[in-house]
Amino acid sequence: MSSSEGMDNLNEPKDVLNAMNSGTTARLFSGVLSGCPFFSVITGDDSLKRRPMERVTLPLREMGAKIYGRKNASFLPIAISGGNLKGIRYKLPVASAQVKSALLLAGLFADGETEIEETIKSRDHTERMLKHFGVKLDISGDKIKIKGGQRFSGREVVIPGDVSSASFFIAAGTIVENSEIVIKDVGLNETRTGFIRALLEMGGEIKIEDERIINEEKVGNIIVRSAKRLKGISISKEMVPALIDEIPLLALVACFAEGETIITGAEELKKKESDRLHTTLDGLKRLGADVEPLPDGMIIRGGKKLKGGEVESYGDHRIAMTFAIGGLAIEEGVYVNDFECVSVSFPEFLEKLEALKK
């Protein structure tokens, strides 16, 4: 349980704010702090310092925030002198829920109206959260408008299970023989469940039970059983935002399917904790998979039996967990180097995995 005294009670931080490995924290805090009339500095770990920030600092500067940092505030750490923002109209060049959310939060502090236009719909947790607190949004088609200076009230928030974390166990239940797994109280926001929809299209056996709405968000229990037969599918650019974090996992599952799985429009994976197009393909090749790189994705030719082996995590938590799941379905097992990196997002992962094996 945590609590907040509200946006009117934010004070200048006495020290540098460390987002550690969380790009969401760095970018959303950038939006909030841009609206606050004080000085602040945001940094992160070595991995986060390599990830791009200009996609959020550019529009925040356009709103009036003064932001300084390496290579014209393209990378952390950044220093922000906030306050006196004005509303803008901004079209997102790429689908990014983090940038959209940062601008919505900054828009709460701005004079006038802020309008954001999406090219492809991205995650909408922030919009739902703002509505839950009583903020008025005008959402029409691919445009979102928010007026600054709104008064809203604090409310209790119940946080459901993370569907991205649940996806590792959904994959395990799908590709490991004689499996049945029940995952309770998982957030099922449609902008986040592309992985489940993809597995169903491939022939996965997944059911949702006890669906309900909590804090504007759909929540339910996921029941997954071993798939009898999986087939390859195509993932297009329009589908990618709803499963961007699960693409390495989908590529692994595709190795156990008949036929080709083609993934395109996923160049955003190159800008994650690692270049996930490269690191996914590298790991799959080491395990004997028939895969081919594409400029913005990959082709996985399923049906070839994978062999055990040693793979690199590249310090990327999702890559490490993906190949740990692969190890459950490969007779010889898989050894993942630098597996400790999973602690940044799911420190109990190995414990949960061991419990499933029993």
Tab-separated table of C-alpha atoms in Angstrom:
chain	number	residue	atom	x	y	z
A	1	MET	CA	0.000	0.000	0.000
A	2	SER	CA	1.288	3.456	-0.903
A	3	SER	CA	-0.266	6.920	-0.845
A	4	SER	CA	0.256	10.396	-2.303
A	5	GLU	CA	-0.713	13.889	-1.175
A	6	GLY	CA	-1.379	14.991	-4.757
A	7	MET	CA	0.189	17.088	-7.487
A	8	ASP	CA	-0.061	20.351	-5.523
A	9	ASN	CA	2.256	18.968	-2.857
A	10	LEU	CA	5.214	17.974	-5.025
A	11	ASN	CA	8.496	19.470	-3.842
A	12	GLU	CA	11.898	19.913	-5.425
A	13	PRO	CA	13.854	16.673	-4.896
A	14	LYS	CA	16.971	16.968	-2.751
A	15	ASP	CA	18.837	14.376	-4.804
A	16	VAL	CA	18.987	12.889	-8.290
A	17	LEU	CA	15.975	10.683	-9.105
A	18	ASN	CA	17.143	7.233	-10.216
A	19	ALA	CA	14.750	5.374	-12.527
A	20	MET	CA	17.159	2.403	-12.465
A	21	ASN	CA	16.108	0.139	-15.382
A	22	SER	CA	12.609	1.545	-15.905
A	23	GLY	CA	12.040	3.488	-19.105
A	24	THR	CA	8.414	4.003	-18.090
A	25	THR	CA	9.494	5.691	-14.851
A	26	ALA	CA	12.001	7.958	-16.601
A	27	ARG	CA	9.620	9.089	-19.324
A	28	LEU	CA	6.474	9.520	-17.218
A	29	PHE	CA	8.401	11.372	-14.517
A	30	SER	CA	9.757	13.638	-17.262
A	31	GLY	CA	6.188	14.641	-18.054
A	32	VAL	CA	5.214	15.295	-14.440
A	33	LEU	CA	8.424	17.142	-13.541
A	34	SER	CA	8.180	19.326	-16.648
A	35	GLY	CA	5.034	20.794	-15.128
A	36	CYS	CA	6.540	21.456	-11.700
A	37	PRO	CA	8.137	24.864	-10.939
A	38	PHE	CA	11.436	23.512	-9.686
A	39	PHE	CA	14.685	21.859	-10.758
A	40	SER	CA	15.106	18.081	-10.961
A	41	VAL	CA	17.470	15.502	-12.440
A	42	ILE	CA	16.570	12.006	-13.678
A	43	THR	CA	19.107	9.252	-14.280
A	44	GLY	CA	19.069	5.471	-14.670
A	45	ASP	CA	21.276	2.413	-14.819
A	46	ASP	CA	23.785	1.803	-17.623
A	47	SER	CA	21.148	0.084	-19.766
A	48	LEU	CA	18.613	2.896	-19.434
A	49	LYS	CA	21.273	5.516	-20.194
A	50	ARG	CA	21.623	3.946	-23.655
A	51	ARG	CA	17.921	4.182	-24.469
A	52	PRO	CA	16.533	7.176	-26.400
A	53	MET	CA	14.892	10.066	-24.556
A	54	GLU	CA	14.591	12.644	-27.344
A	55	ARG	CA	11.188	11.296	-28.392
A	56	VAL	CA	9.813	12.616	-25.077
A	57	THR	CA	12.113	15.589	-24.402
A	58	LEU	CA	11.392	17.201	-27.796
A	59	PRO	CA	7.612	17.622	-27.327
A	60	LEU	CA	8.051	18.549	-23.649
A	61	ARG	CA	10.402	21.338	-24.734
A	62	GLU	CA	7.778	22.410	-27.255
A	63	MET	CA	5.371	22.740	-24.309
A	64	GLY	CA	7.870	25.052	-22.589
A	65	ALA	CA	9.941	22.808	-20.331
A	66	LYS	CA	13.659	23.517	-20.121
A	67	ILE	CA	15.472	20.192	-20.413
A	68	TYR	CA	19.230	19.651	-20.552
A	69	GLY	CA	21.338	16.558	-21.033
A	70	ARG	CA	23.750	14.557	-23.158
A	71	LYS	CA	23.462	15.017	-26.914
A	72	ASN	CA	20.778	17.669	-26.548
A	73	ALA	CA	18.879	15.675	-23.891
A	74	SER	CA	18.700	12.573	-26.068
A	75	PHE	CA	19.936	10.318	-23.260
A	76	LEU	CA	19.831	10.148	-19.472
A	77	PRO	CA	20.754	11.786	-17.224
A	78	ILE	CA	18.584	14.808	-17.955
A	79	ALA	CA	17.986	17.963	-15.924
A	80	ILE	CA	14.548	19.590	-15.989
A	81	SER	CA	13.558	23.119	-15.061
A	82	GLY	CA	9.790	22.885	-15.180
A	83	GLY	CA	6.688	25.034	-14.981
A	84	ASN	CA	4.850	27.491	-17.251
A	85	LEU	CA	3.809	24.885	-19.810
A	86	LYS	CA	1.433	25.553	-22.679
A	87	GLY	CA	-0.783	23.062	-24.460
A	88	ILE	CA	0.317	21.806	-27.870
A	89	ARG	CA	-0.878	19.618	-30.716
A	90	TYR	CA	1.476	16.724	-31.260
A	91	LYS	CA	1.409	13.743	-33.616
A	92	LEU	CA	3.399	10.794	-32.304
A	93	PRO	CA	5.923	9.682	-34.962
A	94	VAL	CA	5.863	6.101	-33.605
A	95	ALA	CA	3.454	4.223	-31.360
A	96	SER	CA	4.635	4.951	-27.819
A	97	ALA	CA	2.439	4.730	-24.744
A	98	GLN	CA	5.294	6.158	-22.686
A	99	VAL	CA	5.563	9.350	-24.725
A	100	LYS	CA	1.779	9.684	-24.927
A	101	SER	CA	1.512	9.270	-21.156
A	102	ALA	CA	4.285	11.783	-20.456
A	103	LEU	CA	2.499	14.393	-22.589
A	104	LEU	CA	-0.877	13.688	-20.963
A	105	LEU	CA	0.633	14.119	-17.502
A	106	ALA	CA	2.410	17.305	-18.572
A	107	GLY	CA	-0.866	18.477	-20.096
A	108	LEU	CA	-2.464	18.468	-16.643
A	109	PHE	CA	-0.075	21.287	-15.676
A	110	ALA	CA	-0.292	23.226	-18.956
A	111	ASP	CA	-2.258	26.320	-19.898
A	112	GLY	CA	-4.875	25.436	-22.482
A	113	GLU	CA	-5.492	22.166	-24.254
A	114	THR	CA	-3.016	19.465	-25.267
A	115	GLU	CA	-3.931	17.257	-28.220
A	116	ILE	CA	-2.073	14.032	-28.996
A	117	GLU	CA	-2.565	12.084	-32.210
A	118	GLU	CA	-1.496	8.443	-32.507
A	119	THR	CA	-0.503	6.761	-35.758
A	120	ILE	CA	-1.154	3.312	-34.258
A	121	LYS	CA	-3.076	2.791	-31.027
A	122	SER	CA	-0.794	2.080	-28.073
A	123	ARG	CA	-1.426	1.022	-24.474
A	124	ASP	CA	-4.078	3.117	-22.766
A	125	HIS	CA	-3.448	2.479	-19.059
A	126	THR	CA	-2.759	6.168	-18.422
A	127	GLU	CA	-6.021	7.294	-20.003
A	128	ARG	CA	-7.945	4.782	-17.891
A	129	MET	CA	-6.090	5.818	-14.729
A	130	LEU	CA	-6.803	9.499	-15.349
A	131	LYS	CA	-10.498	8.753	-15.877
A	132	HIS	CA	-10.509	6.747	-12.629
A	133	PHE	CA	-9.275	9.854	-10.799
A	134	GLY	CA	-11.911	12.042	-12.444
A	135	VAL	CA	-9.835	13.720	-15.154
A	136	LYS	CA	-11.861	14.616	-18.246
A	137	LEU	CA	-10.407	13.431	-21.544
A	138	ASP	CA	-11.801	13.904	-25.032
A	139	ILE	CA	-10.945	10.756	-27.001
A	140	SER	CA	-12.081	10.683	-30.611
A	141	GLY	CA	-10.597	8.213	-33.064
A	142	ASP	CA	-6.821	8.500	-32.918
A	143	LYS	CA	-6.825	11.846	-31.059
A	144	ILE	CA	-6.766	12.511	-27.312
A	145	LYS	CA	-7.369	15.957	-25.805
A	146	ILE	CA	-6.735	17.017	-22.210
A	147	LYS	CA	-7.293	20.440	-20.650
A	148	GLY	CA	-4.803	21.747	-18.137
A	149	GLY	CA	-5.668	22.944	-14.663
A	150	GLN	CA	-8.302	20.295	-13.979
A	151	ARG	CA	-9.097	19.457	-10.373
A	152	PHE	CA	-9.465	15.791	-9.562
A	153	SER	CA	-9.539	13.648	-6.453
A	154	GLY	CA	-7.441	10.785	-5.168
A	155	ARG	CA	-8.958	7.312	-5.155
A	156	GLU	CA	-7.917	3.835	-4.156
A	157	VAL	CA	-6.165	1.918	-6.927
A	158	VAL	CA	-6.000	-1.877	-7.096
A	159	ILE	CA	-3.157	-3.063	-9.332
A	160	PRO	CA	-3.852	-6.359	-11.159
A	161	GLY	CA	-1.246	-8.921	-12.152
A	162	ASP	CA	0.975	-7.867	-15.046
A	163	VAL	CA	0.027	-9.643	-18.266
A	164	SER	CA	3.576	-9.318	-19.639
A	165	SER	CA	4.928	-11.228	-16.637
A	166	ALA	CA	2.080	-13.739	-16.922
A	167	SER	CA	2.953	-14.303	-20.590
A	168	PHE	CA	6.055	-16.313	-19.691
A	169	PHE	CA	3.890	-18.859	-17.912
A	170	ILE	CA	1.269	-18.763	-20.660
A	171	ALA	CA	4.039	-19.695	-23.090
A	172	ALA	CA	5.281	-22.448	-20.779
A	173	GLY	CA	1.809	-23.931	-20.480
A	174	THR	CA	1.454	-23.845	-24.261
A	175	ILE	CA	4.709	-25.558	-25.293
A	176	VAL	CA	5.404	-27.928	-22.374
A	177	GLU	CA	3.536	-31.222	-22.720
A	178	ASN	CA	0.799	-32.193	-20.258
A	179	SER	CA	0.586	-28.724	-18.741
A	180	GLU	CA	-2.289	-26.847	-17.176
A	181	ILE	CA	-1.713	-23.490	-15.490
A	182	VAL	CA	-4.158	-21.074	-13.848
A	183	ILE	CA	-3.007	-17.460	-13.433
A	184	LYS	CA	-5.382	-15.377	-11.322
A	185	ASP	CA	-6.286	-11.691	-11.281
A	186	VAL	CA	-4.360	-10.628	-14.386
A	187	GLY	CA	-4.895	-7.304	-16.138
A	188	LEU	CA	-6.491	-7.970	-19.538
A	189	ASN	CA	-6.419	-4.551	-21.160
A	190	GLU	CA	-6.919	-5.154	-24.896
A	191	THR	CA	-3.935	-2.974	-25.756
A	192	ARG	CA	-1.744	-5.443	-23.824
A	193	THR	CA	-3.144	-8.862	-24.750
A	194	GLY	CA	-1.816	-9.225	-28.284
A	195	PHE	CA	0.326	-12.184	-27.187
A	196	ILE	CA	-2.735	-14.108	-26.019
A	197	ARG	CA	-4.565	-13.341	-29.265
A	198	ALA	CA	-1.534	-14.445	-31.289
A	199	LEU	CA	-1.293	-17.756	-29.419
A	200	LEU	CA	-5.006	-18.393	-29.932
A	201	GLU	CA	-4.539	-17.798	-33.668
A	202	MET	CA	-1.635	-20.268	-33.620
A	203	GLY	CA	-3.817	-22.907	-31.973
A	204	GLY	CA	-3.112	-22.299	-28.308
A	205	GLU	CA	-5.601	-23.504	-25.711
A	206	ILE	CA	-6.251	-20.466	-23.521
A	207	LYS	CA	-9.424	-19.481	-21.700
A	208	ILE	CA	-10.352	-16.399	-19.703
A	209	GLU	CA	-12.655	-16.737	-16.694
A	210	ASP	CA	-14.141	-14.433	-14.049
A	211	GLU	CA	-13.762	-11.282	-16.151
A	212	ARG	CA	-14.518	-8.057	-14.303
A	213	ILE	CA	-13.674	-4.350	-14.326
A	214	ILE	CA	-11.458	-2.851	-11.609
A	215	ASN	CA	-10.321	0.801	-11.795
A	216	GLU	CA	-11.488	1.059	-15.440
A	217	GLU	CA	-9.348	-1.996	-16.327
A	218	LYS	CA	-10.475	-5.480	-17.371
A	219	VAL	CA	-9.191	-8.199	-15.023
A	220	GLY	CA	-9.623	-11.979	-15.122
A	221	ASN	CA	-8.149	-15.426	-14.599
A	222	ILE	CA	-6.171	-17.106	-17.387
A	223	ILE	CA	-6.296	-20.876	-17.867
A	224	VAL	CA	-3.746	-22.314	-20.287
A	225	ARG	CA	-3.243	-25.919	-21.378
A	226	SER	CA	-0.691	-27.603	-23.621
A	227	ALA	CA	-1.405	-26.926	-27.271
A	228	LYS	CA	-2.143	-30.012	-29.342
A	229	ARG	CA	-0.942	-28.429	-32.576
A	230	LEU	CA	0.480	-24.981	-33.263
A	231	LYS	CA	0.738	-23.330	-36.680
A	232	GLY	CA	2.735	-20.368	-37.897
A	233	ILE	CA	1.129	-16.946	-38.306
A	234	SER	CA	2.023	-13.459	-39.525
A	235	ILE	CA	2.443	-10.508	-37.152
A	236	SER	CA	2.086	-7.111	-38.854
A	237	LYS	CA	3.130	-3.624	-37.778
A	238	GLU	CA	-0.415	-2.847	-36.613
A	239	MET	CA	-0.360	-5.815	-34.215
A	240	VAL	CA	3.071	-5.121	-32.710
A	241	PRO	CA	2.212	-2.466	-30.065
A	242	ALA	CA	-0.111	-4.893	-28.251
A	243	LEU	CA	2.657	-7.505	-27.883
A	244	ILE	CA	5.892	-5.535	-28.229
A	245	ASP	CA	7.395	-6.929	-25.010
A	246	GLU	CA	6.321	-10.492	-25.818
A	247	ILE	CA	7.807	-10.777	-29.320
A	248	PRO	CA	10.923	-12.694	-28.132
A	249	LEU	CA	8.594	-15.094	-26.338
A	250	LEU	CA	6.362	-15.412	-29.401
A	251	ALA	CA	9.422	-16.221	-31.512
A	252	LEU	CA	10.291	-19.016	-29.090
A	253	VAL	CA	6.763	-20.456	-29.235
A	254	ALA	CA	6.869	-20.226	-33.046
A	255	CYS	CA	9.759	-22.703	-33.033
A	256	PHE	CA	7.278	-25.310	-31.770
A	257	ALA	CA	4.717	-24.517	-34.488
A	258	GLU	CA	4.304	-25.979	-37.954
A	259	GLY	CA	5.202	-23.638	-40.797
A	260	GLU	CA	6.511	-20.093	-40.886
A	261	THR	CA	5.864	-17.289	-38.441
A	262	ILE	CA	6.691	-13.892	-39.929
A	263	ILE	CA	7.084	-10.839	-37.692
A	264	THR	CA	7.385	-7.378	-39.278
A	265	GLY	CA	7.113	-3.786	-38.091
A	266	ALA	CA	9.015	-4.526	-34.880
A	267	GLU	CA	12.044	-2.243	-35.324
A	268	GLU	CA	11.220	-0.641	-31.949
A	269	LEU	CA	12.730	-3.782	-30.363
A	270	LYS	CA	16.164	-2.520	-31.369
A	271	LYS	CA	15.810	0.253	-28.760
A	272	LYS	CA	14.947	-1.864	-25.723
A	273	GLU	CA	17.310	-3.054	-22.963
A	274	SER	CA	19.084	-4.912	-25.748
A	275	ASP	CA	18.521	-5.038	-29.494
A	276	ARG	CA	15.860	-7.689	-28.998
A	277	LEU	CA	15.667	-8.597	-32.667
A	278	HIS	CA	19.347	-9.527	-32.560
A	279	THR	CA	19.415	-11.086	-29.091
A	280	THR	CA	16.315	-13.203	-29.735
A	281	LEU	CA	17.650	-14.506	-33.043
A	282	ASP	CA	21.080	-15.161	-31.531
A	283	GLY	CA	19.629	-17.278	-28.739
A	284	LEU	CA	17.315	-19.222	-31.034
A	285	LYS	CA	20.150	-19.970	-33.467
A	286	ARG	CA	22.273	-21.314	-30.598
A	287	LEU	CA	19.451	-23.733	-29.815
A	288	GLY	CA	19.257	-24.928	-33.409
A	289	ALA	CA	16.212	-22.980	-34.600
A	290	ASP	CA	15.670	-22.174	-38.273
A	291	VAL	CA	15.361	-18.379	-38.178
A	292	GLU	CA	16.043	-15.504	-40.548
A	293	PRO	CA	16.481	-11.807	-39.715
A	294	LEU	CA	14.429	-9.100	-41.400
A	295	PRO	CA	15.187	-5.356	-41.241
A	296	ASP	CA	12.199	-4.866	-38.935
A	297	GLY	CA	11.534	-8.359	-37.638
A	298	MET	CA	12.243	-12.007	-38.297
A	299	ILE	CA	11.070	-15.254	-39.850
A	300	ILE	CA	10.829	-18.386	-37.710
A	301	ARG	CA	10.447	-21.717	-39.480
A	302	GLY	CA	8.963	-24.092	-36.968
A	303	GLY	CA	8.978	-27.842	-36.720
A	304	LYS	CA	12.722	-28.312	-36.225
A	305	LYS	CA	13.498	-29.897	-32.860
A	306	LEU	CA	15.471	-27.545	-30.642
A	307	LYS	CA	18.541	-28.751	-28.800
A	308	GLY	CA	19.841	-27.701	-25.416
A	309	GLY	CA	22.652	-25.219	-25.125
A	310	GLU	CA	24.046	-22.040	-23.638
A	311	VAL	CA	22.592	-18.641	-24.523
A	312	GLU	CA	23.388	-15.049	-23.613
A	313	SER	CA	20.892	-12.825	-21.833
A	314	TYR	CA	22.790	-9.684	-22.905
A	315	GLY	CA	21.745	-8.272	-19.535
A	316	ASP	CA	18.134	-8.117	-20.770
A	317	HIS	CA	15.575	-9.501	-18.336
A	318	ARG	CA	13.019	-10.480	-20.981
A	319	ILE	CA	15.582	-12.325	-23.079
A	320	ALA	CA	16.774	-14.219	-19.989
A	321	MET	CA	13.248	-15.253	-18.991
A	322	THR	CA	12.312	-16.200	-22.552
A	323	PHE	CA	15.107	-18.746	-22.818
A	324	ALA	CA	14.460	-20.045	-19.308
A	325	ILE	CA	10.966	-20.935	-20.540
A	326	GLY	CA	12.537	-22.559	-23.590
A	327	GLY	CA	14.601	-24.721	-21.265
A	328	LEU	CA	11.418	-26.265	-19.859
A	329	ALA	CA	10.408	-27.554	-23.281
A	330	ILE	CA	13.852	-28.690	-24.484
A	331	GLU	CA	14.986	-32.096	-23.278
A	332	GLU	CA	18.613	-31.106	-22.632
A	333	GLY	CA	17.670	-27.813	-20.963
A	334	VAL	CA	19.070	-24.311	-21.543
A	335	TYR	CA	21.773	-22.446	-19.608
A	336	VAL	CA	21.241	-18.658	-19.574
A	337	ASN	CA	24.271	-16.485	-18.807
A	338	ASP	CA	23.796	-13.460	-16.507
A	339	PHE	CA	20.368	-14.670	-15.441
A	340	GLU	CA	20.501	-12.311	-12.448
A	341	CYS	CA	19.285	-9.500	-14.704
A	342	VAL	CA	15.691	-10.769	-14.294
A	343	SER	CA	15.655	-9.189	-10.838
A	344	VAL	CA	14.969	-5.751	-12.328
A	345	SER	CA	11.397	-6.735	-13.259
A	346	PHE	CA	10.548	-10.154	-11.788
A	347	PRO	CA	12.783	-11.131	-8.841
A	348	GLU	CA	10.509	-14.080	-7.945
A	349	PHE	CA	10.580	-15.507	-11.481
A	350	LEU	CA	12.853	-18.470	-10.761
A	351	GLU	CA	10.913	-19.314	-7.605
A	352	LYS	CA	7.627	-19.336	-9.554
A	353	LEU	CA	9.202	-21.399	-12.317
A	354	GLU	CA	10.486	-24.015	-9.882
A	355	ALA	CA	7.039	-24.228	-8.277
A	356	LEU	CA	5.481	-24.940	-11.683
A	357	LYS	CA	7.981	-27.708	-12.403
A	358	LYS	CA	6.915	-29.471	-9.209
